[in-house]
Tab-separated table of C-alpha atoms in Angstrom:
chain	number	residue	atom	x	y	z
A	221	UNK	CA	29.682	-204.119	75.879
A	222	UNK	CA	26.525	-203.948	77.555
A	223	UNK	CA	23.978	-206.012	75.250
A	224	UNK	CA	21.136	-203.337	76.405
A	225	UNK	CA	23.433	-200.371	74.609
A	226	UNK	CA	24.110	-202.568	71.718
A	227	UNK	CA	20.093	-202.250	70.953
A	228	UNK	CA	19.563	-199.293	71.300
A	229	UNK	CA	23.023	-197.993	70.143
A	230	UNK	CA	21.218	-199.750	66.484
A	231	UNK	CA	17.677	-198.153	67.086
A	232	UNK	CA	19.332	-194.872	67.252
A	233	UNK	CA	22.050	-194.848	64.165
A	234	UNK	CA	18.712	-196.484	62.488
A	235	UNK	CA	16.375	-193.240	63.714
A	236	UNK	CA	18.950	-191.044	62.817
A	237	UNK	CA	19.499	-192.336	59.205
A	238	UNK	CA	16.005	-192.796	58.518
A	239	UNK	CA	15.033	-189.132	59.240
A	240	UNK	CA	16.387	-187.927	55.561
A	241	UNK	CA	12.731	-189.250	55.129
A	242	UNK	CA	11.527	-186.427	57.005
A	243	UNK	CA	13.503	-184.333	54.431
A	244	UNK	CA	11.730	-186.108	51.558
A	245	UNK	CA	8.689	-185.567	53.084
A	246	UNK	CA	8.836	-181.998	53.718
A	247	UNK	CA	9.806	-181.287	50.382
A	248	UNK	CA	7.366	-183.337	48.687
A	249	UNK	CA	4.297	-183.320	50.722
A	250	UNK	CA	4.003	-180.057	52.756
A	251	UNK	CA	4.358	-176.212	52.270
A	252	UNK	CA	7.013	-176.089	54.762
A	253	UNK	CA	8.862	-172.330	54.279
A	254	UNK	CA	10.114	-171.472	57.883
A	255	UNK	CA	13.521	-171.723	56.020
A	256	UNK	CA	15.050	-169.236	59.469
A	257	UNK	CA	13.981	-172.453	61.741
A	258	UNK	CA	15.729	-174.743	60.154
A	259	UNK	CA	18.697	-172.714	60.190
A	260	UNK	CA	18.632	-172.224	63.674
A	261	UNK	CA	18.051	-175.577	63.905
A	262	UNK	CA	20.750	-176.915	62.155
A	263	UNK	CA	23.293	-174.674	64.044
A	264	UNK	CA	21.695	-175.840	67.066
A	265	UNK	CA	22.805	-179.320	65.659
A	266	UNK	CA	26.272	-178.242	65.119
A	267	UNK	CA	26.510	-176.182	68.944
A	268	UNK	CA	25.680	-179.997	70.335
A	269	UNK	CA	28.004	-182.092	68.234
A	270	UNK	CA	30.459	-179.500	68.638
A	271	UNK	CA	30.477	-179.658	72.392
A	272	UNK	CA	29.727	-183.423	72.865
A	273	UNK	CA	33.168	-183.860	70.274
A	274	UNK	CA	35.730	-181.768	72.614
A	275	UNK	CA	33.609	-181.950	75.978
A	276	UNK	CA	32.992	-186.068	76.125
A	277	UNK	CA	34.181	-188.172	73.661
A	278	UNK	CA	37.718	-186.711	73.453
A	279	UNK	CA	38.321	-187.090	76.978
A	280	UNK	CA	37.068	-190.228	77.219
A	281	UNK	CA	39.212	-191.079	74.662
A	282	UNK	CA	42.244	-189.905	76.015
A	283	UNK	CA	41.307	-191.351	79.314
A	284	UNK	CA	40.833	-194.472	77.922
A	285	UNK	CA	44.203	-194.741	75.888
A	286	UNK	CA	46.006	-193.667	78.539
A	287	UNK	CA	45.077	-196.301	80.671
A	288	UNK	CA	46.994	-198.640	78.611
A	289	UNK	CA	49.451	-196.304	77.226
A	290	UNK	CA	49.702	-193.519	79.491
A	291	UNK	CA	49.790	-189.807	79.533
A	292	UNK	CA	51.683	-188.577	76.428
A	293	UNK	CA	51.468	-191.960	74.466
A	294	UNK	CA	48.160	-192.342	75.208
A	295	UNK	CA	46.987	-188.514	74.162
A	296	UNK	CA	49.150	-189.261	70.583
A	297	UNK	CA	47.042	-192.255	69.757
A	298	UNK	CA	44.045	-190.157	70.957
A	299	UNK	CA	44.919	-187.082	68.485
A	300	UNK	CA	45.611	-189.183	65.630
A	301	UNK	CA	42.087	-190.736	65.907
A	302	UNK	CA	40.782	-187.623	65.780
A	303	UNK	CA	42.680	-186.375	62.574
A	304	UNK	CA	41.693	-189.926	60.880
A	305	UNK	CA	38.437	-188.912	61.541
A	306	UNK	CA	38.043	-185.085	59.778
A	307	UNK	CA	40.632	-186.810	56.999
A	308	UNK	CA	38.024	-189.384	55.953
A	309	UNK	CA	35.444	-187.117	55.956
A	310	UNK	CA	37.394	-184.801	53.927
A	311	UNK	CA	38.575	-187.677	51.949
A	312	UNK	CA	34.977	-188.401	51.068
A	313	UNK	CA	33.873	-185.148	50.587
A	314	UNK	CA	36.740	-184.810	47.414
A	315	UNK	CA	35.993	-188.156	46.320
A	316	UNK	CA	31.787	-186.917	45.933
A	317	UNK	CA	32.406	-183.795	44.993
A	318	UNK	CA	30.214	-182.912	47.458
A	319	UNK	CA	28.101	-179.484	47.092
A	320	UNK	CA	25.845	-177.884	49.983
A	321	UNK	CA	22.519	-178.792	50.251
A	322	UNK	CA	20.939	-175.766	49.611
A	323	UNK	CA	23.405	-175.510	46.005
A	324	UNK	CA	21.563	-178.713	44.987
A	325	UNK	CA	18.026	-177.509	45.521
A	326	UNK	CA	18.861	-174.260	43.900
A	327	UNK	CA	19.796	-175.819	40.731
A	328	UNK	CA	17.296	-178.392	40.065
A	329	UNK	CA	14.869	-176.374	38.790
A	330	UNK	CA	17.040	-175.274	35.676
A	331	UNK	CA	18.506	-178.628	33.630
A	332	UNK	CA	17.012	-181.293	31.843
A	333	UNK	CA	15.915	-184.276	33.296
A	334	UNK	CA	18.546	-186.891	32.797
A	335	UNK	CA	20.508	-184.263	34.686
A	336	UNK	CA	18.455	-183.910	37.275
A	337	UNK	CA	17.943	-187.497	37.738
A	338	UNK	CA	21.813	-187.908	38.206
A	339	UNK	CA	22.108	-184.849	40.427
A	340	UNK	CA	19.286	-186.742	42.460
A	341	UNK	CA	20.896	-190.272	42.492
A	342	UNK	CA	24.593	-188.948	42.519
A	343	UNK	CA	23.518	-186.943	45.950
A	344	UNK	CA	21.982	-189.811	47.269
A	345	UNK	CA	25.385	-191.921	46.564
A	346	UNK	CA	26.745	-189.079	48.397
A	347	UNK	CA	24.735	-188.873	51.245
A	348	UNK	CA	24.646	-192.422	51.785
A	349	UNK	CA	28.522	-192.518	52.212
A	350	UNK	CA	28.226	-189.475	54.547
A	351	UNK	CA	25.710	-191.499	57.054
A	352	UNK	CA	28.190	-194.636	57.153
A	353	UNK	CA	30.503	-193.200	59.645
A	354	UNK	CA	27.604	-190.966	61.283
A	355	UNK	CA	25.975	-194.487	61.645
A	356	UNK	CA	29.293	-195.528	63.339
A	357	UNK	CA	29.797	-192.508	65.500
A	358	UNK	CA	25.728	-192.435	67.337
A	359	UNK	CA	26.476	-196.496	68.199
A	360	UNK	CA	29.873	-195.548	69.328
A	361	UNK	CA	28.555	-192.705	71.838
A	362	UNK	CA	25.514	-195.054	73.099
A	363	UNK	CA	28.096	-197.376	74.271
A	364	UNK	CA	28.875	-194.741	76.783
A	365	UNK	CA	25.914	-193.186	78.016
A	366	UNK	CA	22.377	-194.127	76.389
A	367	UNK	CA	21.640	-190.334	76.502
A	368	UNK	CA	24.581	-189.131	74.915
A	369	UNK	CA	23.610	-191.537	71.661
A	370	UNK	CA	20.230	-190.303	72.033
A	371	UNK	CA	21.407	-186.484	71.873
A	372	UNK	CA	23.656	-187.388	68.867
A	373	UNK	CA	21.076	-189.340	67.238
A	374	UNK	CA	18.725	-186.360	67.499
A	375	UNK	CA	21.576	-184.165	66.085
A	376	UNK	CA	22.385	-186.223	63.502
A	377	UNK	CA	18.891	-186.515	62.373
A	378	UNK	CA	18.227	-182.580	62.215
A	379	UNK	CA	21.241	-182.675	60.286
A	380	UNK	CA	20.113	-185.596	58.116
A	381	UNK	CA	16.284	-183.608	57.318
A	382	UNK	CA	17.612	-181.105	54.373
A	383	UNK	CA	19.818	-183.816	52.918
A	384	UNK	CA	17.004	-185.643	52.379
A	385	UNK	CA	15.775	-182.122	49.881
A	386	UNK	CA	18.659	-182.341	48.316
A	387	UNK	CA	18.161	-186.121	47.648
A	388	UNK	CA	14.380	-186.017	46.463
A	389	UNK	CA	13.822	-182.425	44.755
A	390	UNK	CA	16.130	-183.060	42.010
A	391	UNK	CA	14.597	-186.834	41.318
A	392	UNK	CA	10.935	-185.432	41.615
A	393	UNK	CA	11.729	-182.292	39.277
A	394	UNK	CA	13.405	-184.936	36.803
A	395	UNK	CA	10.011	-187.574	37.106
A	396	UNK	CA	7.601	-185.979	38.645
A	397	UNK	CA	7.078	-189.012	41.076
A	398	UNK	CA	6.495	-187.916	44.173
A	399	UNK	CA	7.208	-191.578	45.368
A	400	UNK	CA	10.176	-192.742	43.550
A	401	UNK	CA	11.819	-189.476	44.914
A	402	UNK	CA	10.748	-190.233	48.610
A	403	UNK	CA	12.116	-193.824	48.895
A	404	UNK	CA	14.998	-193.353	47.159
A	405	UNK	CA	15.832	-190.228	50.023
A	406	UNK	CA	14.901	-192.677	52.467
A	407	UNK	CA	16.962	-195.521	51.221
A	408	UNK	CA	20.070	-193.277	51.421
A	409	UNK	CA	19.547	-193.158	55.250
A	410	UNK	CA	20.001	-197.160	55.489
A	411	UNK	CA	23.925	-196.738	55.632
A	412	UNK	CA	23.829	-195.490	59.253
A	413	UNK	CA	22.708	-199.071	60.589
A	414	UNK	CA	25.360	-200.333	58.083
A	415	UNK	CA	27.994	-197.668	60.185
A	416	UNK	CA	26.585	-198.881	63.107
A	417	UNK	CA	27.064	-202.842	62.581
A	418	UNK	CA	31.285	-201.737	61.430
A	419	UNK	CA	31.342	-200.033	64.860
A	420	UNK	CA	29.933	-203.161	66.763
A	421	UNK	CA	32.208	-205.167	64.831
A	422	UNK	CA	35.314	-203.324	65.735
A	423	UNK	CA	34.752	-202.867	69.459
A	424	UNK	CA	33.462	-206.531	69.936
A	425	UNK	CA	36.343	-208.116	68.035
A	426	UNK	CA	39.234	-205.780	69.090
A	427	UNK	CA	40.801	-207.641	71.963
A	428	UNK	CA	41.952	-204.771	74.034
A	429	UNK	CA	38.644	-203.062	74.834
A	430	UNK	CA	39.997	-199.627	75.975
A	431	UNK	CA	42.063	-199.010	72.624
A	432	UNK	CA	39.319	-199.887	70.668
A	433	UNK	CA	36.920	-197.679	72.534
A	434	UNK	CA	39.491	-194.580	72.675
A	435	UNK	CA	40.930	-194.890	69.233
A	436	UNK	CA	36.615	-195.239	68.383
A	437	UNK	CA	35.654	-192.325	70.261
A	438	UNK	CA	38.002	-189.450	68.643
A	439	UNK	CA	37.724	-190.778	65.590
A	440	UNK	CA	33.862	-190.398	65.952
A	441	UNK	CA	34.612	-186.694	67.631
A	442	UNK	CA	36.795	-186.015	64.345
A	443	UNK	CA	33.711	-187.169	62.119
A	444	UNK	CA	31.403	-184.743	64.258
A	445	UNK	CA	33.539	-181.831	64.065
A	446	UNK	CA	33.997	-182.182	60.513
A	447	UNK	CA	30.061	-182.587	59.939
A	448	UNK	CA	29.532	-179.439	62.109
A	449	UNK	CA	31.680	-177.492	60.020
A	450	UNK	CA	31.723	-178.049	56.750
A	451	UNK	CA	28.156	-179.061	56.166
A	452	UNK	CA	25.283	-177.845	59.022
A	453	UNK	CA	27.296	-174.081	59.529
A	454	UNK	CA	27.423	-173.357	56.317
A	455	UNK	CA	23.971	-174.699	54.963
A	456	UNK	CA	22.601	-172.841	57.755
A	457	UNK	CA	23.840	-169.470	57.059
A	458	UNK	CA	22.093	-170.105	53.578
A	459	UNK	CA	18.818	-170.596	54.788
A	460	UNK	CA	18.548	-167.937	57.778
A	461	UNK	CA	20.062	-164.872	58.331
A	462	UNK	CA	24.104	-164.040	59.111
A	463	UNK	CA	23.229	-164.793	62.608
A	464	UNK	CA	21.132	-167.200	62.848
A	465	UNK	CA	23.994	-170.146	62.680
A	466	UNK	CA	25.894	-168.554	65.929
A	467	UNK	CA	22.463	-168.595	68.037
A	468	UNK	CA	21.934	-171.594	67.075
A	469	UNK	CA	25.561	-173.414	67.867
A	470	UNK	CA	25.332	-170.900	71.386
A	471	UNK	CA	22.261	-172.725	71.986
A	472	UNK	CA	23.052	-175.927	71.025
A	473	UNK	CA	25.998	-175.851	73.485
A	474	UNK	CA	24.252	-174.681	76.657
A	475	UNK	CA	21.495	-177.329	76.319
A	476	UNK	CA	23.827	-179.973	75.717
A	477	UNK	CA	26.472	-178.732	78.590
A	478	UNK	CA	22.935	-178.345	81.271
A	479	UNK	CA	22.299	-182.013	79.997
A	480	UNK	CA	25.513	-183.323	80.783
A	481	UNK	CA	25.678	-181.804	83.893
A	482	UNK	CA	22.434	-183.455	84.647
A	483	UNK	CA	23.301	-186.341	83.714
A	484	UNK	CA	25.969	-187.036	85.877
A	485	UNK	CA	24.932	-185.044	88.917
């Protein structure tokens, strides 16, 4: 691994966790109601990791495993990745209970406060588990092409701004601390270094660097898919109108297919 795309592979799972701040903030500190832009926004989100999950990392995968396994082999290993990756996050999601963000927000204006202190912390637990393999997957992509980690970090972190609502509303209904509520958001963000350190581990101490890389690189595009579609789609359609998510994903997907086109010309 290049030592360059190690660093910055780090800076960028760190930027991308840390943004649930920006959530925090937003919630706490500012009158923020364009509720349609960040549901564009967010389906823009999901149109990038969408296309960077079937357009890039999956064939690099599957070029990379079939360099030591060939064609058919090499594809298996390549699909199973992927699967691995939507199971965990599925896995995870059942394990959490995990609710959308806007469900949380809704209800924290209506229960007592030992309730809404749990909602807080339990969604924090939540969303902390939810950035570990996010972490993993923006270090993973930098290790191909510093701009493809930068587009996923900045996908990631739209993605990461209303979990970090849904993290400090309920704790600053319950205490009324507009502080406590804003580092505890932020804190929740710190497990996508953590994701990013397991990935460095696994590439840099896997001997064969190609399986590790294309076993690493569906698994990440099984993460992203999962992400896009059963947590940015439908927390966007909340927020905006019916359409709003499919403009959004449509234009999510041309910018990042003009990018890539760019950045390989």
């Amino acid at each position: 691994m290049d030592l360059n795309n190690i660093y910055i592979g780090f800076a960028l799972a760190t930027f991308a966790g840390l943004s649930t701040g920006i959530g925090s903030f937003l919630g706490l500190y500012s009158k923020f109601e364009n509720k349609r832009l960040l549901s564009l926004a967010l389906g823009f989100s999901a149109g990038v990791m969408i296309y960077v999950s079937f357009m890039e990392l999956l064939p690099l995968s599957f070029d990379s495993l079939e360099e030591v396994y060939g064609n058919t082999f090499g594809k298996l290993i390549g699909v199973s990745s992927f699967i691995m990756g939507l199971s965990i996050m599925f896995f995870i999601d059942q394990l959490f209970d995990h609710h959308s963000i806007a469900d949380f927000i809704s209800r924290s204006s209506n229960k007592d406060e030992s309730v809404l202190v749990r909602t807080g912390l339990f969604s924090a637990l939540a969303l902390a588990i939810h950035n570990f393999p996010e972490g993993f997957a923006t270090f993973t992509a930098a290790q191909v092409e510093i701009e493809l980690g930068v587009t996923l970090a900045i996908a990631i972190a739209i993605h990461n701004i209303p979990e970090g609502l849904a993290v400090s509303v309920p704790i600053y209904y319950a205490t009324k601390n507009k502080s406590k509520a804003f580092w505890i958001s932020f804190a929740s963000g710190l497990a996508e270094p953590l994701g990013a350190l397991i990935g460095f581990l696994i590439i840099r101490n896997v001997y064969n660097e190609a399986l590790s890389l294309g076993v690493s690189f569906a698994f990440c595009a099984g993460i992203m898919i999962y992400v896009s579609l059963n947590e940015l789609l439908p927390v966007s359609r909340e927020y905006g109108k019916p359409s709003d998510p499919i403009i959004g994903v449509t234009a999510g997907i041309i910018v990042m297919a003009i990018s890539l086109i760019l950045m390989y010309a």
